[in-house]
Amino acid sequence: MGNRKMVGLIGSPIEHSLSPLMHNTMFEEMKEPYYYQAFNVRKDHLKQAVEGMKALGFIGFNVTIPHKVNVMKYLDGISEEAKRIGAVNTVVLEDGKFIGYNTDGKGFVYSLVAEQGKSLMNKRVLIIGAGGAARGIYAALSELNLEIDISNRTIEKAIDLVNNFGLNTKVVTNEAAEEHLFEYDIIINTTSVGMSPHVEEIPLNLDYLGKHTLLCDIVYNPLLTKWLKLGQANGNPILTGVGMFVGQGALAFEKWTGKEPDYETMKNVVTAKLGG
Ligand code: ATR
């Protein structure tokens, strides 16, 4: 490790995290003198862990489940966006202070642009889900000129989410969304439906899916969820959950180093590790 600058991850469990591999590969490739280490941190050790990272000279770190919300009270400052989302996934040392950001939603948009290469202007988007991941993606997408609908199993949660942001977004039931699926250009699953071990579940019925619609998932375990497989078989373009994972990592990398990493390299490392 020598005198490399330290960054890392706190969460629990972290044993299967692909972030160390993804970041360290990119640091080496770009000859950036950083090292990324994952730490399994218990909930009752969170405060000490953050203080410890400060004491040890970490220049930043990622935060994952179950600390994304609770870490906020131990930081020196929080970006407006992370406040609005209510969670932090990336911390950066700025003038000796740990400042919290949320790169999840922006990371999703980053991957969408990197993969699509096309303008997202005036696209009609459906977000499925109203949890933490949906909030991040909604916050990032709402900065673009898009028409966004949100559906959720528990409709009240979707209404609360939209009201919190005060934007003009239509909330629809999952059933209504299913019947109008062909109207959307982009559909994003932000729920955990389809994640291992429940690999046979799909977030929405795809009977009325149009051929042009881009199907996106934030689940990357398995790499190809059942509904992405169904979409692919139907001839639709897809974006796997690796996109958002790499996107959030790329934006964190940029905040720590000031340099833009190569999205494709990071994606290839992660995809290969996942067996893709
Ligand atoms: P995260 O922070 O990862 O987004 P979360 O806040 O627990 O997780 O949100 C999970 C989302 O997945 C919610 O939108 C949830 O729907 P409810 O609000 O109705 O709970 C959705 N979800 C999880 N399991 C689901 C299932 N089996 N069917 C439909 N929606 C599901």
Coordinates of C-alpha atoms and ligand atoms in Angstrom, one line a residue:
M1 CA 0.0 0.0 0.0
G2 CA 3.0 2.3 0.6
N3 CA 1.9 5.9 0.9
R4 CA -1.2 5.7 -1.1
K5 CA -4.2 7.8 -0.3
M6 CA -6.9 5.8 1.4
V7 CA -10.5 5.5 0.4
G8 CA -12.9 2.8 1.2
L9 CA -16.4 1.4 2.1
I10 CA -18.2 1.0 5.3
G11 CA -21.2 -1.3 5.5
S12 CA -22.4 -4.7 6.6
P13 CA -22.1 -7.2 5.0
I14 CA -19.4 -6.0 2.6
E15 CA -17.7 -9.4 1.8
H16 CA -19.2 -9.6 -1.7
S17 CA -18.8 -5.9 -2.6
L18 CA -17.3 -5.3 -6.0
S19 CA -16.3 -1.8 -5.2
P20 CA -12.8 -2.6 -4.1
L21 CA -12.0 -4.4 -7.3
M22 CA -13.7 -1.8 -9.5
H23 CA -11.9 1.2 -7.9
N24 CA -8.5 -0.4 -7.4
T25 CA -8.4 -1.6 -11.0
M26 CA -9.2 2.0 -12.2
F27 CA -6.7 3.6 -9.7
E28 CA -4.0 1.3 -11.1
E29 CA -5.0 1.8 -14.7
M30 CA -4.9 5.6 -14.3
K31 CA -1.8 5.5 -12.1
E32 CA -3.7 7.3 -9.4
P33 CA -2.0 6.8 -5.9
Y34 CA -5.1 5.6 -4.1
Y35 CA -6.2 2.4 -2.4
Y36 CA -9.8 1.3 -1.7
Q37 CA -10.5 -1.0 1.3
A38 CA -13.9 -2.3 2.4
F39 CA -14.7 -2.5 6.1
N40 CA -17.4 -4.4 7.8
V41 CA -18.8 -2.0 10.4
R42 CA -21.5 -2.8 12.9
K43 CA -24.3 -0.3 13.5
D44 CA -23.1 0.4 17.1
H45 CA -19.6 1.2 15.8
L46 CA -20.6 3.6 13.0
K47 CA -19.6 6.8 14.9
Q48 CA -16.2 5.4 15.9
A49 CA -15.7 4.2 12.3
V50 CA -16.3 7.6 10.8
E51 CA -14.0 9.3 13.4
G52 CA -11.4 6.6 12.9
M53 CA -11.4 7.2 9.1
K54 CA -10.8 10.9 9.8
A55 CA -8.0 10.1 12.3
L56 CA -6.4 7.7 9.8
G57 CA -6.3 10.3 7.1
F58 CA -8.9 8.8 4.7
I59 CA -9.7 11.3 1.9
G60 CA -13.2 9.8 1.4
F61 CA -15.3 6.7 1.5
N62 CA -18.5 5.0 0.3
V63 CA -21.3 4.1 2.6
T64 CA -23.7 1.2 2.0
I65 CA -26.4 -0.8 3.7
P66 CA -27.2 -0.4 6.6
H67 CA -25.5 3.0 7.2
K68 CA -26.6 5.2 4.4
V69 CA -29.1 7.2 6.5
N70 CA -27.5 7.0 10.0
V71 CA -24.0 8.1 8.8
M72 CA -25.5 11.6 8.1
K73 CA -25.4 12.6 11.7
Y74 CA -21.7 11.9 12.0
L75 CA -20.6 14.0 9.0
D76 CA -19.5 17.6 9.0
G77 CA -21.7 18.6 6.1
I78 CA -24.2 17.2 3.6
S79 CA -25.0 18.2 0.1
E80 CA -28.5 19.6 -0.7
E81 CA -29.2 16.7 -3.0
A82 CA -28.2 14.1 -0.4
K83 CA -30.4 15.9 2.2
R84 CA -33.3 15.8 -0.2
I85 CA -32.8 12.1 -0.9
G86 CA -32.3 11.5 2.8
A87 CA -29.2 9.2 2.4
V88 CA -25.5 9.4 1.7
N89 CA -23.4 6.9 -0.3
T90 CA -20.2 8.9 -0.8
V91 CA -18.2 11.0 1.6
V92 CA -15.4 13.4 0.5
L93 CA -12.8 15.1 2.7
E94 CA -13.0 18.8 1.9
D95 CA -10.8 21.3 3.9
G96 CA -10.6 18.7 6.6
K97 CA -14.3 18.1 6.8
F98 CA -16.2 15.0 5.8
I99 CA -19.0 16.1 3.4
G100 CA -21.7 13.6 2.4
Y101 CA -23.1 13.2 -1.1
N102 CA -25.4 10.8 -2.9
T103 CA -24.2 9.6 -6.3
D104 CA -26.6 6.7 -6.7
G105 CA -29.3 8.5 -8.7
K106 CA -26.8 10.6 -10.7
G107 CA -24.9 7.4 -11.2
F108 CA -27.9 5.8 -12.8
V109 CA -28.3 8.8 -15.1
Y110 CA -24.6 8.7 -15.9
S111 CA -24.9 5.0 -17.0
L112 CA -28.1 5.8 -19.0
V113 CA -26.3 8.5 -21.0
A114 CA -23.1 6.4 -21.3
E115 CA -25.0 3.4 -22.6
Q116 CA -27.6 5.1 -24.7
G117 CA -25.5 8.0 -26.0
K118 CA -28.7 9.6 -27.1
S119 CA -30.5 12.6 -25.7
L120 CA -33.0 11.9 -23.0
M121 CA -35.0 15.1 -23.8
N122 CA -38.8 14.7 -23.7
K123 CA -38.7 11.0 -23.0
R124 CA -41.5 9.4 -21.0
V125 CA -40.2 7.6 -18.0
L126 CA -41.8 5.1 -15.6
I127 CA -40.1 4.6 -12.2
I128 CA -41.3 1.5 -10.4
G129 CA -40.8 1.7 -6.6
A130 CA -40.8 4.4 -4.0
G131 CA -38.0 3.5 -1.6
G132 CA -34.5 4.9 -1.1
A133 CA -33.2 3.9 -4.5
A134 CA -36.3 5.4 -6.2
R135 CA -35.8 8.7 -4.4
G136 CA -32.2 9.0 -5.7
I137 CA -33.1 8.2 -9.2
Y138 CA -36.1 10.5 -9.1
A139 CA -34.0 13.3 -7.8
A140 CA -31.5 12.9 -10.6
L141 CA -34.0 12.4 -13.4
S142 CA -36.1 15.3 -12.3
E143 CA -33.3 17.7 -13.2
L144 CA -33.7 16.6 -16.8
N145 CA -36.6 17.6 -19.1
L146 CA -38.5 14.3 -18.8
E147 CA -42.1 13.3 -18.2
I148 CA -41.9 11.0 -15.2
D149 CA -44.6 8.7 -13.8
I150 CA -44.1 6.7 -10.6
S151 CA -45.8 3.4 -9.6
N152 CA -45.5 1.5 -6.4
R153 CA -47.1 -1.5 -4.7
T154 CA -47.9 0.8 -1.8
I155 CA -49.3 3.8 -3.7
E156 CA -49.2 6.1 -0.6
K157 CA -45.4 5.8 -0.5
A158 CA -45.2 7.0 -4.1
I159 CA -47.5 9.9 -3.3
D160 CA -45.3 10.9 -0.3
L161 CA -42.2 10.7 -2.5
V162 CA -43.6 13.0 -5.1
N163 CA -45.0 15.5 -2.6
N164 CA -41.6 15.7 -0.9
F165 CA -40.1 16.9 -4.1
G166 CA -43.0 19.1 -5.0
L167 CA -42.7 18.3 -8.7
N168 CA -45.4 17.6 -11.3
T169 CA -45.2 13.8 -11.5
K170 CA -48.1 11.4 -12.0
V171 CA -48.4 8.6 -9.5
V172 CA -50.0 5.5 -10.9
T173 CA -50.8 2.0 -9.6
N174 CA -48.7 -0.9 -10.8
E175 CA -51.8 -2.2 -12.6
A176 CA -52.5 1.1 -14.4
A177 CA -48.8 1.2 -15.4
E178 CA -49.0 -2.3 -16.8
E179 CA -51.9 -1.4 -19.0
H180 CA -50.1 1.7 -20.4
L181 CA -46.6 0.2 -20.6
F182 CA -46.3 0.9 -24.4
E183 CA -46.5 4.6 -23.7
Y184 CA -43.1 4.7 -21.9
D185 CA -39.7 5.2 -23.5
I186 CA -37.8 4.1 -20.4
I187 CA -39.0 1.9 -17.5
I188 CA -36.8 1.6 -14.4
N189 CA -37.2 -1.1 -11.7
T190 CA -35.9 0.4 -8.5
T191 CA -37.5 -2.3 -6.3
S192 CA -35.7 -5.5 -5.1
V193 CA -38.2 -7.6 -7.1
G194 CA -36.2 -10.2 -9.1
M195 CA -33.2 -10.1 -6.8
S196 CA -31.7 -13.5 -5.8
P197 CA -33.1 -15.7 -4.3
H198 CA -36.5 -14.5 -5.7
V199 CA -35.3 -14.7 -9.3
E200 CA -38.7 -15.8 -10.7
E201 CA -40.4 -12.5 -9.7
I202 CA -41.0 -9.6 -12.0
P203 CA -41.9 -6.0 -11.0
L204 CA -44.6 -5.5 -13.7
N205 CA -46.3 -7.7 -16.2
L206 CA -44.9 -7.0 -19.7
D207 CA -47.9 -7.9 -21.8
Y208 CA -48.3 -4.3 -23.1
L209 CA -44.6 -3.5 -23.6
G210 CA -43.7 -1.6 -26.8
K211 CA -40.6 -2.7 -28.7
H212 CA -38.9 0.6 -28.4
T213 CA -38.9 0.8 -24.6
L214 CA -35.6 0.7 -22.7
L215 CA -35.9 -1.6 -19.7
C216 CA -33.6 -0.8 -16.8
D217 CA -33.0 -2.6 -13.5
I218 CA -31.0 -1.6 -10.5
V219 CA -30.7 -5.3 -9.4
Y220 CA -27.5 -6.9 -10.6
N221 CA -27.7 -10.1 -8.7
P222 CA -28.5 -11.9 -11.0
L223 CA -26.9 -9.9 -13.7
L224 CA -29.9 -10.5 -16.0
T225 CA -33.1 -10.4 -13.9
K226 CA -36.1 -12.3 -15.2
W227 CA -37.9 -9.2 -16.5
L228 CA -34.8 -8.0 -18.4
K229 CA -34.6 -11.5 -20.0
L230 CA -38.2 -11.2 -21.0
G231 CA -37.6 -7.8 -22.5
Q232 CA -34.5 -8.9 -24.3
A233 CA -36.4 -11.9 -25.7
N234 CA -39.0 -9.3 -26.9
G235 CA -36.3 -7.4 -28.7
N236 CA -36.1 -4.5 -26.3
P237 CA -32.9 -2.6 -25.3
I238 CA -32.0 -3.2 -21.7
L239 CA -29.7 -1.7 -19.0
T240 CA -28.7 -4.0 -16.2
G241 CA -28.1 -3.0 -12.6
V242 CA -24.4 -3.0 -13.3
G243 CA -25.0 0.4 -15.0
M244 CA -26.1 2.2 -11.8
F245 CA -23.5 0.4 -9.7
V246 CA -20.7 1.5 -12.0
G247 CA -22.2 5.0 -12.5
Q248 CA -22.3 5.7 -8.8
G249 CA -18.7 4.4 -8.5
A250 CA -17.5 6.5 -11.4
L251 CA -19.0 9.7 -9.8
A252 CA -17.4 8.9 -6.4
F253 CA -14.0 8.2 -8.1
E254 CA -14.3 11.6 -9.8
K255 CA -15.1 13.4 -6.5
W256 CA -12.1 11.8 -4.8
T257 CA -9.5 12.1 -7.5
G258 CA -10.8 15.0 -9.6
K259 CA -10.4 12.8 -12.7
E260 CA -13.0 11.1 -14.8
P261 CA -12.6 7.3 -14.9
D262 CA -13.3 5.1 -17.9
Y263 CA -16.9 3.8 -17.5
E264 CA -16.4 0.9 -19.9
T265 CA -13.3 -0.4 -18.1
M266 CA -15.1 -0.3 -14.7
K267 CA -18.2 -2.0 -16.2
N268 CA -16.1 -4.7 -17.8
V269 CA -14.4 -5.6 -14.6
V270 CA -17.6 -5.8 -12.7
T271 CA -19.5 -7.7 -15.4
A272 CA -16.7 -10.2 -15.7
K273 CA -16.7 -10.8 -12.0
L274 CA -20.5 -11.4 -12.0
G275 CA -20.0 -14.0 -14.7
G276 CA -21.3 -11.9 -17.6
Ligands
ATR1 P1 -34.4 0.7 -1.2 O1 -33.8 1.7 -0.2 O2 -33.4 -0.3 -1.6 O3 -35.0 1.4 -2.3 P2 -36.8 0.2 0.3 O4 -36.7 1.6 0.8 O5 -37.1 -0.9 1.3 O6 -35.4 -0.2 -0.4 O7 -37.8 0.1 -0.9 C1 -38.1 -1.0 -1.5 C2 -39.1 -0.8 -2.7 O8 -39.3 -2.1 -3.4 C3 -40.4 -0.3 -2.3 O9 -40.9 0.5 -3.4 C4 -41.2 -1.5 -2.2 O10 -42.6 -1.4 -2.3 P3 -43.5 -1.0 -1.0 O11 -43.4 0.5 -0.9 O12 -44.9 -1.4 -1.5 O13 -43.0 -1.8 0.1 C5 -40.7 -2.4 -3.3 N1 -40.9 -3.8 -3.2 C6 -40.1 -4.6 -2.4 N2 -40.6 -5.9 -2.5 C7 -41.6 -5.9 -3.4 C8 -42.5 -6.9 -3.9 N3 -42.4 -8.2 -3.6 N4 -43.5 -6.5 -4.8 C9 -43.6 -5.2 -5.1 N5 -42.8 -4.2 -4.6 C10 -41.8 -4.5 -3.8

